[in-house]
């Protein structure tokens, strides 16, 4: 393997954290809203768009199809009047699984789509069988050839779809396919994550007829045509949760602004169990860190359960709690690649099946650690904030996928963290 140059974060741990941090727009909302624009011809504006590598990746993919994509002051302008290609090549999809979101809208609007299969990811296989079964039910002819999903249809037909597993991506794709289908589609066991609810609301603003947004039963009455629309992206509940955990580790008081507290209920309840004191406003949350963290078990589950995208960060918190806790992931069974790295910082953690057993310690010590995915990277930064001495988190490009200016935001709270260019390995 050749060596290459990348940024790293250098953290001098142990500083108390105090102050206010503004939470950005939700990555996972933006990644669904952008491809939804393929469903109609016109000019769209997405306000509160976060500046992230994953948003750039989606922009690059949509541009290859002829969409105009401009991001200016957190307003994303999408111009779909020139869309004339219907393919998502491997070079794009391999960078980001959410590229699969173009499948439903391309098929619904243009009657064809060629989308690379995403393959595995850093923490194991992540199939797309539910997406494919659903578009087949809507009448598409689907071939899997040379690593691609090749889908064709005349106009799609409404159908009854029951998902065996509640899937965010499959619900989003099916919803985007069904809005232009002939007749009624019912999606049962639909995902109710807030990002899917926002997608449904956006589609309704575009002229779609959807009942049950925010519930696990969506009923869609297909329409002939949709129009362009504008929307403000909801705040990122995972970024917010990550900063709440930072606050709980930081021994001070941290206020988040621009959040929707209702979306943070599971994480906030667990933080209170751990001893943090929370004050909740209409769009703010203030966390006062406890003098000592109590151990609290969590099981990551579908919304409104504790998010799988927060379990690594919770593990960092529990690594310094006063006792033993268990973090279980019931969505991704082997999402524990951060554990060996946390152990290098002095954490006492054992992985058994889909659970991490964490014996809290009062002493983590800085080391060089390497992240393998977005949330794992975030958890290593959190651990670095409390470790004594210097922690270097390598491969920070993972963090740039999903956290806007994370080091600036944490530094503003009083942490000693720097981005340093060029780590060779
Ligand atoms: C989305 C989020 C991701 C989050 C995940 C779970 C985006 C862009 N990404 O990912 O950050 O971690 O939800 O909250 O919104 N499954 C199948 N077959 C399928 C599809 C999914 O078996 O066709 C399984 C998955 O392996 C997993 C479960 O369903 O065990 C849930 O995955 P899903 O909700 O689809 O996750 P994503 O949409 O990929």
Short mmCIF file of C-alpha atoms and ligand atoms in Angstrom, two decimals:
data_model
loop_
_atom_site.label_atom_id
_atom_site.label_comp_id
_atom_site.label_asym_id
_atom_site.label_seq_id
_atom_site.Cartn_x
_atom_site.Cartn_y
_atom_site.Cartn_z
CA UNK A 1 0.00 0.00 0.00
CA UNK A 2 1.39 3.38 -0.89
CA UNK A 3 1.74 6.12 1.66
CA UNK A 4 -0.33 9.24 1.44
CA UNK A 5 -0.64 12.53 3.23
CA UNK A 6 -3.62 13.44 5.36
CA UNK A 7 -4.61 15.81 8.10
CA UNK A 8 -4.68 14.73 11.71
CA UNK A 9 -6.05 16.22 14.91
CA UNK A 10 -3.70 16.85 17.80
CA UNK A 11 -5.49 17.13 21.13
CA UNK A 12 -4.01 18.16 24.43
CA UNK A 13 -6.53 16.57 26.75
CA UNK A 14 -8.00 17.54 30.10
CA UNK A 15 -9.27 21.05 29.43
CA UNK A 16 -12.70 21.89 30.84
CA UNK A 17 -15.36 22.64 28.23
CA UNK A 18 -17.69 25.62 28.57
CA UNK A 19 -19.68 27.75 26.16
CA UNK A 20 -22.13 27.66 23.28
CA UNK A 21 -22.05 25.72 20.07
CA UNK A 22 -24.36 26.11 17.08
CA UNK A 23 -25.46 22.82 15.56
CA UNK A 24 -25.39 22.50 11.76
CA UNK A 25 -28.00 21.06 9.40
CA UNK A 26 -28.44 17.30 9.32
CA UNK A 27 -26.14 15.36 7.03
CA UNK A 28 -28.58 12.50 6.62
CA UNK A 29 -31.43 14.83 5.79
CA UNK A 30 -29.44 16.71 3.19
CA UNK A 31 -28.30 13.47 1.55
CA UNK A 32 -31.95 12.47 1.04
CA UNK A 33 -33.27 15.92 0.05
CA UNK A 34 -30.66 16.47 -2.68
CA UNK A 35 -31.58 13.42 -4.82
CA UNK A 36 -35.30 14.12 -4.22
CA UNK A 37 -34.82 17.14 -6.50
CA UNK A 38 -34.35 14.69 -9.39
CA UNK A 39 -38.10 14.12 -9.23
CA UNK A 40 -38.94 17.40 -10.91
CA UNK A 41 -37.54 20.02 -13.24
CA UNK A 42 -36.76 23.37 -11.67
CA UNK A 43 -34.67 25.26 -9.16
CA UNK A 44 -34.63 24.19 -5.49
CA UNK A 45 -33.13 25.82 -2.40
CA UNK A 46 -32.08 23.85 0.67
CA UNK A 47 -31.37 26.21 3.55
CA UNK A 48 -29.22 25.22 6.54
CA UNK A 49 -27.19 22.82 4.41
CA UNK A 50 -24.09 21.66 6.29
CA UNK A 51 -20.68 22.07 4.65
CA UNK A 52 -19.48 18.48 4.61
CA UNK A 53 -17.47 16.12 2.48
CA UNK A 54 -20.52 13.82 2.05
CA UNK A 55 -22.57 16.73 0.74
CA UNK A 56 -19.76 17.45 -1.76
CA UNK A 57 -19.75 13.80 -2.77
CA UNK A 58 -23.49 13.86 -3.43
CA UNK A 59 -23.09 17.17 -5.30
CA UNK A 60 -20.39 15.66 -7.52
CA UNK A 61 -22.59 12.66 -8.27
CA UNK A 62 -25.64 14.79 -9.12
CA UNK A 63 -23.52 17.04 -11.34
CA UNK A 64 -22.50 14.01 -13.43
CA UNK A 65 -26.23 13.65 -14.18
CA UNK A 66 -26.47 17.24 -15.37
CA UNK A 67 -27.81 18.86 -12.19
CA UNK A 68 -26.53 22.31 -11.25
CA UNK A 69 -25.40 22.31 -7.61
CA UNK A 70 -24.13 25.42 -5.82
CA UNK A 71 -23.54 25.88 -2.11
CA UNK A 72 -23.42 29.44 -0.86
CA UNK A 73 -23.66 30.52 2.80
CA UNK A 74 -25.32 27.22 3.75
CA UNK A 75 -27.94 27.58 1.02
CA UNK A 76 -27.75 24.80 -1.53
CA UNK A 77 -29.23 25.65 -4.92
CA UNK A 78 -30.14 22.71 -7.13
CA UNK A 79 -31.04 23.24 -10.78
CA UNK A 80 -32.50 20.10 -12.31
CA UNK A 81 -33.54 21.53 -15.68
CA UNK A 82 -30.53 19.99 -17.45
CA UNK A 83 -30.57 16.48 -15.99
CA UNK A 84 -29.94 14.05 -18.84
CA UNK A 85 -27.96 11.11 -17.42
CA UNK A 86 -29.28 8.43 -15.16
CA UNK A 87 -26.24 6.64 -13.83
CA UNK A 88 -24.42 6.56 -10.47
CA UNK A 89 -20.95 5.18 -11.23
CA UNK A 90 -18.91 3.04 -8.82
CA UNK A 91 -16.34 5.85 -8.39
CA UNK A 92 -18.98 7.91 -6.59
CA UNK A 93 -21.00 5.22 -4.83
CA UNK A 94 -17.94 3.57 -3.29
CA UNK A 95 -17.19 6.86 -1.51
CA UNK A 96 -20.63 7.09 0.03
CA UNK A 97 -23.43 4.56 0.39
CA UNK A 98 -26.11 7.25 0.46
CA UNK A 99 -25.53 7.57 -3.32
CA UNK A 100 -28.08 4.73 -3.55
CA UNK A 101 -30.73 7.42 -2.93
CA UNK A 102 -30.67 8.36 -6.63
CA UNK A 103 -32.18 4.98 -7.56
CA UNK A 104 -35.81 5.70 -6.62
CA UNK A 105 -36.11 9.21 -8.08
CA UNK A 106 -34.30 8.39 -11.34
CA UNK A 107 -36.51 5.39 -11.90
CA UNK A 108 -39.71 7.25 -11.06
CA UNK A 109 -39.00 10.27 -13.23
CA UNK A 110 -36.95 8.88 -16.13
CA UNK A 111 -37.95 5.21 -16.15
CA UNK A 112 -34.38 4.02 -15.78
CA UNK A 113 -31.44 4.04 -13.44
CA UNK A 114 -28.03 2.41 -13.34
CA UNK A 115 -26.57 2.55 -9.85
CA UNK A 116 -23.45 0.84 -8.60
CA UNK A 117 -23.96 -1.61 -5.73
CA UNK A 118 -22.41 0.01 -2.66
CA UNK A 119 -20.54 -3.01 -1.34
CA UNK A 120 -19.45 -3.32 2.29
CA UNK A 121 -18.28 -0.61 4.63
CA UNK A 122 -15.79 -0.24 7.44
CA UNK A 123 -17.97 -2.11 9.92
CA UNK A 124 -19.30 -4.92 7.78
CA UNK A 125 -21.82 -5.78 5.09
CA UNK A 126 -24.68 -3.38 4.50
CA UNK A 127 -27.07 -4.89 1.97
CA UNK A 128 -29.50 -3.03 -0.30
CA UNK A 129 -31.86 -5.96 -0.89
CA UNK A 130 -34.83 -4.07 0.60
CA UNK A 131 -34.37 -1.18 -1.84
CA UNK A 132 -34.31 -3.59 -4.77
CA UNK A 133 -37.29 -5.67 -3.60
CA UNK A 134 -39.35 -2.52 -3.11
CA UNK A 135 -38.74 -1.07 -6.58
CA UNK A 136 -39.49 -4.51 -8.07
CA UNK A 137 -42.83 -4.44 -6.25
CA UNK A 138 -43.49 -1.06 -7.83
CA UNK A 139 -43.07 -2.71 -11.22
CA UNK A 140 -39.43 -2.07 -12.09
CA UNK A 141 -37.42 -4.67 -13.93
CA UNK A 142 -34.13 -5.00 -12.08
CA UNK A 143 -30.93 -6.73 -13.21
CA UNK A 144 -27.76 -7.00 -11.18
CA UNK A 145 -24.89 -6.94 -13.65
CA UNK A 146 -21.18 -6.27 -13.26
CA UNK A 147 -21.65 -4.67 -9.87
CA UNK A 148 -24.53 -2.46 -10.97
CA UNK A 149 -28.24 -2.30 -10.26
CA UNK A 150 -29.85 -1.76 -13.65
CA UNK A 151 -33.48 -0.82 -13.24
CA UNK A 152 -36.10 -0.06 -15.90
CA UNK A 153 -39.77 0.71 -15.82
CA UNK A 154 -42.53 2.37 -17.75
CA UNK A 155 -44.53 4.32 -15.22
CA UNK A 156 -44.23 2.64 -11.82
CA UNK A 157 -47.37 1.21 -10.25
CA UNK A 158 -48.42 1.67 -6.64
CA UNK A 159 -47.99 -1.41 -4.44
CA UNK A 160 -48.20 -2.63 -0.87
CA UNK A 161 -44.73 -2.90 0.63
CA UNK A 162 -43.95 -4.32 4.03
CA UNK A 163 -40.34 -4.06 5.16
CA UNK A 164 -39.09 -6.94 7.31
CA UNK A 165 -36.51 -4.58 8.77
CA UNK A 166 -37.10 -0.89 9.32
CA UNK A 167 -34.59 0.73 6.96
CA UNK A 168 -33.94 4.45 6.61
CA UNK A 169 -32.48 4.19 3.13
CA UNK A 170 -35.02 1.72 1.74
CA UNK A 171 -37.92 3.80 3.09
CA UNK A 172 -36.47 6.96 1.54
CA UNK A 173 -35.86 5.33 -1.83
CA UNK A 174 -39.28 3.70 -1.96
CA UNK A 175 -40.98 6.93 -0.98
CA UNK A 176 -39.19 8.83 -3.74
CA UNK A 177 -40.12 6.11 -6.26
CA UNK A 178 -43.77 5.94 -5.19
CA UNK A 179 -44.65 9.64 -5.34
CA UNK A 180 -44.80 9.57 -9.15
CA UNK A 181 -46.24 6.03 -9.46
CA UNK A 182 -49.70 5.30 -10.80
CA UNK A 183 -52.09 4.65 -7.90
CA UNK A 184 -51.58 4.04 -4.21
CA UNK A 185 -48.50 2.72 -2.43
CA UNK A 186 -48.54 1.67 1.20
CA UNK A 187 -45.22 1.29 3.00
CA UNK A 188 -45.48 -0.64 6.24
CA UNK A 189 -42.79 -0.79 8.89
CA UNK A 190 -41.42 2.41 7.35
CA UNK A 191 -38.51 4.13 9.10
CA UNK A 192 -39.60 7.04 11.31
CA UNK A 193 -36.21 8.70 11.67
CA UNK A 194 -36.67 12.51 11.55
CA UNK A 195 -34.64 12.67 8.33
CA UNK A 196 -37.22 10.45 6.58
CA UNK A 197 -40.06 12.52 7.99
CA UNK A 198 -38.39 15.63 6.58
CA UNK A 199 -37.99 13.93 3.21
CA UNK A 200 -41.74 13.19 3.22
CA UNK A 201 -42.46 16.82 4.11
CA UNK A 202 -40.22 18.05 1.30
CA UNK A 203 -41.97 15.76 -1.19
CA UNK A 204 -45.35 17.06 0.03
CA UNK A 205 -44.11 20.64 -0.56
CA UNK A 206 -43.18 19.51 -4.09
CA UNK A 207 -46.78 18.40 -4.64
CA UNK A 208 -46.64 14.76 -3.53
CA UNK A 209 -49.61 13.22 -1.73
CA UNK A 210 -48.37 11.37 1.34
CA UNK A 211 -50.30 10.41 4.46
CA UNK A 212 -48.69 9.24 7.67
CA UNK A 213 -45.40 11.18 7.52
CA UNK A 214 -43.62 10.52 10.81
CA UNK A 215 -45.38 7.18 11.34
CA UNK A 216 -44.40 3.66 10.35
CA UNK A 217 -47.24 3.45 7.80
CA UNK A 218 -46.92 5.71 4.80
CA UNK A 219 -49.67 5.94 2.24
CA UNK A 220 -48.71 7.56 -1.02
CA UNK A 221 -51.14 8.56 -3.76
CA UNK A 222 -49.04 8.90 -6.91
CA UNK A 223 -49.23 12.17 -8.86
CA UNK A 224 -48.33 12.93 -12.50
CA UNK A 225 -45.93 15.74 -11.88
CA UNK A 226 -44.06 17.45 -9.05
CA UNK A 227 -42.65 20.96 -8.86
CA UNK A 228 -39.53 22.54 -7.38
CA UNK A 229 -39.60 23.62 -3.73
CA UNK A 230 -37.49 25.07 -0.91
CA UNK A 231 -36.90 23.71 2.57
CA UNK A 232 -34.81 24.30 5.68
CA UNK A 233 -32.84 21.25 6.73
CA UNK A 234 -33.47 20.04 10.28
CA UNK A 235 -30.57 20.23 12.75
CA UNK A 236 -28.18 17.29 12.90
CA UNK A 237 -29.21 15.21 15.91
CA UNK A 238 -26.01 13.16 15.78
CA UNK A 239 -23.76 16.22 15.78
CA UNK A 240 -25.87 17.55 18.66
CA UNK A 241 -25.59 14.28 20.57
CA UNK A 242 -21.84 14.23 20.04
CA UNK A 243 -21.50 17.72 21.52
CA UNK A 244 -23.72 16.79 24.47
CA UNK A 245 -21.38 13.90 25.21
CA UNK A 246 -18.41 16.28 24.86
CA UNK A 247 -20.13 18.52 27.39
CA UNK A 248 -20.68 15.63 29.81
CA UNK A 249 -16.99 14.77 29.54
CA UNK A 250 -15.93 18.40 29.84
CA UNK A 251 -16.70 19.13 33.50
CA UNK A 252 -18.36 22.45 32.62
CA UNK A 253 -21.55 23.78 31.05
CA UNK A 254 -22.22 23.57 27.33
CA UNK A 255 -25.21 25.01 25.47
CA UNK A 256 -26.31 23.80 22.04
CA UNK A 257 -28.28 26.22 19.87
CA UNK A 258 -30.29 25.55 16.72
CA UNK A 259 -31.40 22.07 17.84
CA UNK A 260 -34.70 20.20 18.02
CA UNK A 261 -34.67 18.77 21.54
CA UNK A 262 -37.44 16.25 20.68
CA UNK A 263 -35.01 14.54 18.30
CA UNK A 264 -32.49 14.14 21.13
CA UNK A 265 -34.80 12.52 23.69
CA UNK A 266 -33.08 9.12 23.90
CA UNK A 267 -29.59 10.57 24.22
CA UNK A 268 -30.69 13.22 26.73
CA UNK A 269 -32.44 10.62 28.92
CA UNK A 270 -29.26 8.54 29.06
CA UNK A 271 -27.16 11.62 29.85
CA UNK A 272 -29.45 12.39 32.77
CA UNK A 273 -29.09 8.80 33.97
CA UNK A 274 -25.33 9.34 33.83
CA UNK A 275 -25.72 12.35 36.14
CA UNK A 276 -25.72 15.30 33.74
CA UNK A 277 -28.13 18.15 34.40
CA UNK A 278 -30.09 19.31 31.35
CA UNK A 279 -32.06 22.47 30.72
CA UNK A 280 -34.21 22.29 27.60
CA UNK A 281 -35.47 25.30 25.65
CA UNK A 282 -37.49 25.45 22.42
CA UNK A 283 -34.35 25.13 20.28
CA UNK A 284 -31.55 24.93 22.83
CA UNK A 285 -30.20 22.39 25.29
CA UNK A 286 -27.83 23.26 28.12
CA UNK A 287 -25.85 20.50 29.77
CA UNK A 288 -24.08 20.83 33.07
CA UNK A 289 -21.57 18.04 33.52
CA UNK A 290 -21.75 15.89 36.65
CA UNK A 291 -18.79 15.75 39.03
CA UNK A 292 -18.74 12.01 38.48
CA UNK A 293 -20.27 9.99 35.64
CA UNK A 294 -22.51 7.07 36.51
CA UNK A 295 -22.32 3.96 34.30
CA UNK A 296 -25.36 3.64 32.00
CA UNK A 297 -26.15 0.82 29.56
CA UNK A 298 -27.48 1.67 26.12
CA UNK A 299 -28.82 -0.41 23.25
CA UNK A 300 -28.72 1.24 19.85
CA UNK A 301 -31.96 0.79 18.03
CA UNK A 302 -34.19 2.41 15.42
CA UNK A 303 -35.69 5.86 16.16
CA UNK A 304 -36.86 6.94 18.71
CA UNK A 305 -34.36 4.55 20.33
CA UNK A 306 -30.76 5.40 21.05
CA UNK A 307 -29.08 6.00 17.65
CA UNK A 308 -26.46 3.57 16.38
CA UNK A 309 -24.64 6.68 15.10
CA UNK A 310 -24.15 7.68 18.78
CA UNK A 311 -23.04 4.39 20.31
CA UNK A 312 -19.30 4.89 19.72
CA UNK A 313 -19.46 8.34 21.35
CA UNK A 314 -21.38 6.87 24.29
CA UNK A 315 -18.63 4.28 24.69
CA UNK A 316 -16.08 7.10 25.01
CA UNK A 317 -18.19 8.62 27.80
CA UNK A 318 -18.60 5.30 29.61
CA UNK A 319 -14.86 4.63 29.33
CA UNK A 320 -14.40 7.20 32.12
CA UNK A 321 -17.59 6.47 34.11
CA UNK A 322 -17.53 5.25 37.67
CA UNK A 323 -18.35 1.57 37.06
CA UNK A 324 -19.20 -0.98 34.39
CA UNK A 325 -21.67 -0.49 31.55
CA UNK A 326 -22.70 -2.30 28.39
CA UNK A 327 -23.21 -0.70 24.98
CA UNK A 328 -25.13 -2.96 22.59
CA UNK A 329 -25.79 -2.31 18.91
CA UNK A 330 -28.88 -4.06 17.60
CA UNK A 331 -28.64 -2.48 14.15
CA UNK A 332 -25.02 -3.02 13.13
CA UNK A 333 -23.69 -6.05 14.97
CA UNK A 334 -20.00 -5.40 14.43
CA UNK A 335 -19.74 -1.64 14.62
CA UNK A 336 -16.93 -1.74 17.18
CA UNK A 337 -13.80 -0.83 15.22
CA UNK A 338 -13.12 2.08 17.59
CA UNK A 339 -12.70 -0.21 20.60
CA UNK A 340 -9.10 -1.38 19.94
CA UNK A 341 -8.14 2.28 19.48
CA UNK A 342 -9.83 3.31 22.75
CA UNK A 343 -7.95 0.52 24.47
CA UNK A 344 -4.73 2.13 23.21
CA UNK A 345 -5.80 5.23 25.17
CA UNK A 346 -6.13 3.12 28.32
CA UNK A 347 -9.82 2.22 28.21
CA UNK A 348 -10.87 -1.15 29.63
CA UNK A 349 -13.36 -2.56 27.12
CA UNK A 350 -14.20 -6.01 25.92
CA UNK A 351 -16.37 -6.81 22.89
CA UNK A 352 -18.72 -9.79 23.10
CA UNK A 353 -21.02 -10.46 20.16
CA UNK A 354 -22.74 -7.14 19.45
CA UNK A 355 -21.94 -5.54 22.79
CA UNK A 356 -19.06 -3.64 24.36
CA UNK A 357 -18.51 -4.20 28.07
CA UNK A 358 -16.88 -1.10 29.45
CA UNK A 359 -15.21 -0.94 32.83
CA UNK A 360 -14.85 2.74 33.51
CA UNK A 361 -11.47 4.08 34.49
CA UNK A 362 -10.48 7.48 35.80
CA UNK A 363 -7.38 7.62 33.70
CA UNK A 364 -7.03 7.67 29.94
CA UNK A 365 -3.65 8.67 28.50
CA UNK A 366 -2.93 10.22 25.10
CA UNK A 367 -1.70 8.11 22.19
CA UNK A 368 -1.85 8.01 18.40
CA UNK A 369 -5.10 6.49 17.27
CA UNK A 370 -6.67 5.90 13.92
CA UNK A 371 -10.27 6.07 12.95
CA UNK A 372 -11.96 3.80 10.49
CA UNK A 373 -15.27 5.56 10.03
CA UNK A 374 -17.11 8.76 10.82
CA UNK A 375 -18.63 8.07 14.23
CA UNK A 376 -15.65 6.01 15.38
CA UNK A 377 -13.49 9.05 14.64
CA UNK A 378 -15.79 11.25 16.69
CA UNK A 379 -15.55 8.85 19.63
CA UNK A 380 -11.75 8.98 19.51
CA UNK A 381 -11.79 12.77 19.61
CA UNK A 382 -14.07 12.62 22.66
CA UNK A 383 -11.74 10.16 24.38
CA UNK A 384 -8.81 12.41 23.47
CA UNK A 385 -10.51 15.37 25.15
CA UNK A 386 -10.31 13.60 28.53
CA UNK A 387 -7.07 11.69 28.04
CA UNK A 388 -4.05 13.06 29.84
CA UNK A 389 -1.36 14.35 27.47
CA UNK A 390 -1.42 14.39 23.70
CA UNK A 391 -3.76 12.33 21.54
CA UNK A 392 -3.35 12.30 17.79
CA UNK A 393 -6.39 11.22 15.78
CA UNK A 394 -5.24 10.26 12.30
CA UNK A 395 -7.30 10.10 9.09
CA UNK A 396 -9.58 12.97 10.00
CA UNK A 397 -11.13 12.93 6.54
CA UNK A 398 -13.74 10.64 8.08
CA UNK A 399 -14.77 13.46 10.42
CA UNK A 400 -15.00 15.93 7.56
CA UNK A 401 -17.62 13.64 6.00
CA UNK A 402 -20.11 14.38 8.76
CA UNK A 403 -19.04 17.16 11.15
CA UNK A 404 -18.81 20.74 9.94
CA UNK A 405 -15.69 22.38 11.37
CA UNK A 406 -15.61 20.04 14.36
CA UNK A 407 -12.25 21.23 15.65
CA UNK A 408 -13.29 24.89 15.48
CA UNK A 409 -16.49 24.17 17.37
CA UNK A 410 -14.73 22.16 20.08
CA UNK A 411 -11.94 24.71 20.35
CA UNK A 412 -14.52 27.45 20.91
CA UNK A 413 -15.61 25.49 24.00
CA UNK A 414 -12.09 25.62 25.41
CA UNK A 415 -10.50 22.42 24.14
CA UNK A 416 -6.92 22.38 22.97
CA UNK A 417 -7.26 20.81 19.52
CA UNK A 418 -5.44 21.56 16.28
CA UNK A 419 -5.74 20.28 12.76
CA UNK A 420 -2.27 19.47 11.49
CA UNK A 421 -1.63 18.83 7.83
CA UNK A 422 0.13 15.78 6.60
CA UNK A 423 0.43 12.52 8.48
CA UNK A 424 2.17 9.85 6.47
CA UNK A 425 1.46 6.18 6.98
C1 LIG B 1 -28.92 5.32 7.65
C2 LIG B 1 -27.98 6.45 8.01
C3 LIG B 1 -26.86 5.94 8.92
C4 LIG B 1 -27.43 5.19 10.13
C5 LIG B 1 -28.44 4.15 9.70
C6 LIG B 1 -29.15 3.50 10.87
C7 LIG B 1 -28.13 7.90 6.09
C8 LIG B 1 -27.47 8.47 4.89
N1 LIG B 1 -27.44 7.01 6.78
O1 LIG B 1 -28.18 4.37 6.91
O2 LIG B 1 -26.09 7.07 9.34
O3 LIG B 1 -26.38 4.55 10.82
O4 LIG B 1 -29.45 4.75 8.86
O5 LIG B 1 -29.80 4.47 11.63
O6 LIG B 1 -29.23 8.30 6.43
N2 LIG B 1 -30.71 -3.40 5.74
C9 LIG B 1 -30.92 -4.56 5.03
N3 LIG B 1 -31.24 -4.46 3.71
C10 LIG B 1 -31.39 -3.26 3.08
C11 LIG B 1 -31.19 -2.08 3.80
C12 LIG B 1 -30.86 -2.18 5.14
O7 LIG B 1 -30.79 -5.66 5.55
O8 LIG B 1 -31.70 -3.25 1.88
C13 LIG B 1 -30.36 -3.47 7.17
C14 LIG B 1 -28.99 -2.89 7.47
O9 LIG B 1 -27.96 -3.83 7.24
C15 LIG B 1 -29.14 -2.51 8.92
C16 LIG B 1 -30.61 -2.09 9.01
O10 LIG B 1 -31.24 -2.63 7.87
O11 LIG B 1 -28.93 -3.63 9.76
C17 LIG B 1 -30.84 -0.59 9.03
O12 LIG B 1 -30.11 0.03 7.99
P1 LIG B 1 -30.65 1.33 7.25
O13 LIG B 1 -31.67 1.98 8.12
O14 LIG B 1 -31.05 0.96 5.86
O15 LIG B 1 -29.36 2.24 7.20
P2 LIG B 1 -28.93 3.27 6.05
O16 LIG B 1 -30.14 3.86 5.41
O17 LIG B 1 -27.91 2.63 5.18
#
